[in-house]
Amino acid sequence: MSLEKYSERFERLYKLFSDTYLVFYVWKGLQDKAFEKTYSKNVAFWNATLLSLENCWLTQLARIYENSKYSGRAAVISVYALLPYQSDKERAEIVQNILNENKEIVNNIQRLRDNQLAHNNANHLIEPSKILTRFPVKYVEVENLLKLTGEILSNLNPKQGHAYAYEMLAEDSERDGKSVVKKLEYYEKLHKNHLDRFVGGEIDNPRFPPED
């Protein structure tokens, strides 16, 4: 693989990592138990939203860490597909060690992708607990894997000396997720106050927000 093609694919991998990081931490911000009352008021919307976000980051991680005949032929863009073409063997070894240390969670994400996200495996969909018992995907392990993103990218980068700081993106994304729900909660308080005023005879129109 030429340096130009490697660099082009690396930049795409960087974008995939960043997008996945963003989605995971928005999703994480929405996991707060304190938000369940708000979710219960629009169950269909929130069930669809939370499921979509979870499926998104799981699918993206499965693609980022795809280790298959396609990655072996560099027909896809993944960590495993780029690693053999990293000319700096010392940095390539660092990435390989990270992959070895996280082999179990990467493999489990792949199994979930194969049986649920990419294909409707009948046995799995009927009894999902079986595959999740054999191949558990623990969110703390997923987050630990994501926290290695900067180190992986730094060592796959065709140029030395590049650092990637994802802490701020994680904090901003998680805060944004929480902020949306808190704004909805504030809106609900204003709505209740408006209805109380209507019931008390202070205003004539129960509609909220009031029409101009």
Coordinates of C-alpha atoms in Angstrom, one line a residue:
M1 CA 0.0 0.0 0.0
S2 CA 1.4 3.4 -1.0
L3 CA 2.0 6.0 1.7
E4 CA -0.6 8.2 0.0
K5 CA -3.3 5.6 0.1
Y6 CA -2.3 4.7 3.7
S7 CA -2.6 8.3 4.8
E8 CA -5.9 8.7 3.1
R9 CA -7.3 5.6 4.8
F10 CA -5.9 6.7 8.1
E11 CA -7.7 10.0 7.9
R12 CA -11.0 8.1 7.3
L13 CA -10.3 5.9 10.3
Y14 CA -9.7 9.0 12.4
K15 CA -13.1 10.3 11.3
L16 CA -14.8 7.0 12.1
F17 CA -13.2 6.9 15.6
S18 CA -14.2 10.5 16.3
D19 CA -17.8 9.9 15.2
T20 CA -18.1 6.8 17.3
Y21 CA -16.6 8.5 20.3
L22 CA -19.2 11.3 20.0
V23 CA -22.2 8.9 19.7
F24 CA -21.0 6.7 22.6
Y25 CA -20.7 9.6 25.0
V26 CA -24.0 11.3 24.0
W27 CA -25.6 7.9 24.7
K28 CA -23.7 7.6 28.0
G29 CA -25.0 11.0 29.0
L30 CA -28.6 9.8 28.4
Q31 CA -28.1 6.8 30.7
D32 CA -28.7 8.8 33.9
K33 CA -31.4 7.1 36.0
A34 CA -32.7 10.5 37.0
F35 CA -34.0 11.0 33.5
E36 CA -36.4 7.9 33.5
K37 CA -39.4 10.1 34.5
T38 CA -38.8 12.3 31.5
Y39 CA -38.4 9.3 29.2
S40 CA -41.6 7.8 30.4
K41 CA -43.6 10.8 29.0
N42 CA -42.4 10.0 25.5
V43 CA -41.6 6.3 25.6
A44 CA -41.6 5.6 21.8
F45 CA -39.3 8.5 21.0
W46 CA -36.8 7.8 23.8
N47 CA -36.8 4.0 23.2
A48 CA -36.0 4.6 19.5
T49 CA -33.4 7.2 20.3
L50 CA -31.5 5.2 22.9
L51 CA -31.6 2.0 20.8
S52 CA -30.4 3.9 17.7
L53 CA -27.5 5.5 19.5
E54 CA -26.4 2.2 21.1
N55 CA -26.7 0.2 17.8
C56 CA -24.7 3.0 16.1
W57 CA -21.7 2.9 18.4
L58 CA -21.7 -0.9 18.5
T59 CA -21.8 -1.2 14.8
Q60 CA -19.1 1.5 14.3
L61 CA -16.8 -0.2 16.8
A62 CA -17.3 -3.5 15.0
R63 CA -16.3 -1.9 11.7
I64 CA -13.4 0.0 13.2
Y65 CA -12.0 -3.3 14.7
E66 CA -13.0 -5.6 11.8
N67 CA -10.6 -8.5 11.6
S68 CA -11.7 -10.6 8.7
K69 CA -10.6 -11.8 5.2
Y70 CA -11.6 -8.3 4.0
S71 CA -9.4 -6.5 6.4
G72 CA -6.6 -9.0 5.5
R73 CA -6.9 -7.9 1.9
A74 CA -7.2 -4.2 3.0
A75 CA -10.6 -4.1 1.3
V76 CA -12.1 -2.3 4.4
I77 CA -10.9 0.5 6.6
S78 CA -10.2 -0.8 10.1
V79 CA -7.4 -0.9 12.6
Y80 CA -6.5 -4.5 11.6
A81 CA -6.5 -3.5 7.9
L82 CA -4.1 -0.6 8.4
L83 CA -1.8 -2.1 10.9
P84 CA 0.3 -4.4 8.6
Y85 CA 1.1 -1.3 6.5
Q86 CA 2.4 0.9 9.3
S87 CA 6.0 1.1 8.3
D88 CA 7.2 2.2 11.8
K89 CA 7.4 -1.3 13.3
E90 CA 7.9 0.0 16.8
R91 CA 4.7 2.0 16.8
A92 CA 2.9 -0.9 15.0
E93 CA 3.9 -3.2 17.9
I94 CA 2.3 -0.8 20.4
V95 CA -1.0 -1.0 18.5
Q96 CA -0.7 -4.8 18.2
N97 CA -0.2 -5.0 22.0
I98 CA -3.3 -2.9 22.6
L99 CA -5.3 -5.2 20.3
N100 CA -4.0 -8.3 22.1
E101 CA -4.9 -6.8 25.5
N102 CA -8.4 -6.0 24.4
K103 CA -9.0 -9.0 22.2
E104 CA -11.9 -10.3 24.3
I105 CA -14.1 -7.2 24.2
V106 CA -13.3 -6.6 20.5
N107 CA -14.2 -10.3 19.7
N108 CA -17.5 -10.0 21.7
I109 CA -18.5 -6.8 19.9
Q110 CA -17.9 -8.6 16.6
R111 CA -20.1 -11.6 17.7
L112 CA -22.9 -9.2 18.6
R113 CA -22.5 -7.5 15.3
D114 CA -22.6 -10.8 13.4
N115 CA -25.7 -12.2 15.3
Q116 CA -27.8 -9.1 15.9
L117 CA -26.6 -5.9 14.2
A118 CA -25.8 -7.2 10.7
H119 CA -27.8 -10.4 10.7
N120 CA -31.0 -11.5 12.4
N121 CA -29.7 -14.7 13.8
A122 CA -32.8 -16.6 14.8
N123 CA -31.4 -18.4 17.8
H124 CA -29.9 -15.2 19.2
L125 CA -33.0 -13.1 18.7
I126 CA -35.2 -15.7 20.4
E127 CA -32.8 -16.2 23.3
P128 CA -30.4 -13.2 23.3
S129 CA -29.2 -14.0 26.8
K130 CA -27.3 -17.1 25.5
I131 CA -24.9 -15.2 23.2
L132 CA -24.6 -12.3 25.7
T133 CA -23.6 -14.9 28.3
R134 CA -21.0 -16.4 26.0
F135 CA -19.8 -13.0 24.6
P136 CA -20.7 -10.3 27.1
V137 CA -20.3 -6.7 26.1
K138 CA -19.7 -4.8 29.3
Y139 CA -20.0 -1.0 28.9
V140 CA -17.1 -0.3 31.2
E141 CA -14.9 -2.4 28.9
V142 CA -16.2 -0.6 25.9
E143 CA -15.4 2.7 27.4
N144 CA -11.9 1.5 28.4
L145 CA -11.4 0.5 24.7
L146 CA -12.6 3.9 23.5
K147 CA -10.1 5.6 25.9
L148 CA -7.3 3.9 24.0
T149 CA -8.4 5.7 20.7
G150 CA -5.8 8.5 21.0
E151 CA -2.9 6.0 21.6
I152 CA -4.0 3.8 18.7
L153 CA -4.3 6.8 16.3
S154 CA -1.0 8.3 17.4
N155 CA 0.7 5.1 16.6
L156 CA -1.1 4.4 13.4
N157 CA -0.5 7.9 12.1
P158 CA 2.0 7.8 9.2
K159 CA 3.8 10.7 10.8
Q160 CA 5.4 10.6 14.3
G161 CA 4.7 13.0 17.1
H162 CA 0.9 13.4 16.6
A163 CA -1.2 13.3 19.8
Y164 CA -5.0 13.0 20.0
A165 CA -6.9 14.2 23.0
Y166 CA -10.4 12.9 23.2
E167 CA -11.2 13.8 26.8
M168 CA -12.8 17.1 25.9
L169 CA -14.9 15.5 23.2
A170 CA -16.1 12.9 25.7
E171 CA -17.0 15.5 28.3
D172 CA -18.8 17.8 25.7
S173 CA -20.7 15.0 24.2
E174 CA -21.9 13.5 27.5
R175 CA -22.8 17.0 28.7
D176 CA -24.8 17.7 25.6
G177 CA -26.8 14.6 26.0
K178 CA -27.7 15.5 29.6
S179 CA -28.3 19.1 28.6
V180 CA -31.1 18.2 26.2
V181 CA -33.0 16.2 28.8
K182 CA -32.5 19.0 31.4
K183 CA -34.0 21.5 29.0
L184 CA -37.0 19.2 28.4
E185 CA -37.4 18.9 32.2
Y186 CA -37.3 22.7 32.5
Y187 CA -39.9 23.0 29.7
E188 CA -42.1 20.6 31.6
K189 CA -41.9 22.7 34.7
L190 CA -43.0 25.8 32.7
H191 CA -45.8 23.8 31.1
K192 CA -47.1 22.7 34.5
N193 CA -46.9 26.2 35.8
H194 CA -48.8 27.4 32.8
L195 CA -51.6 24.8 33.3
D196 CA -51.8 25.7 37.0
R197 CA -52.3 29.3 36.1
F198 CA -55.0 28.3 33.7
V199 CA -56.8 26.2 36.3
G200 CA -56.5 29.0 38.8
G201 CA -58.2 31.4 36.3
E202 CA -55.1 33.6 35.8
I203 CA -55.0 33.0 32.1
D204 CA -57.6 32.0 29.5
N205 CA -55.5 29.8 27.1
P206 CA -54.3 26.3 28.2
R207 CA -52.1 25.9 25.1
F208 CA -48.4 25.9 25.8
P209 CA -46.3 27.5 24.5
P210 CA -48.9 30.2 24.0
E211 CA -49.6 31.2 20.4
D212 CA -48.2 34.6 19.3

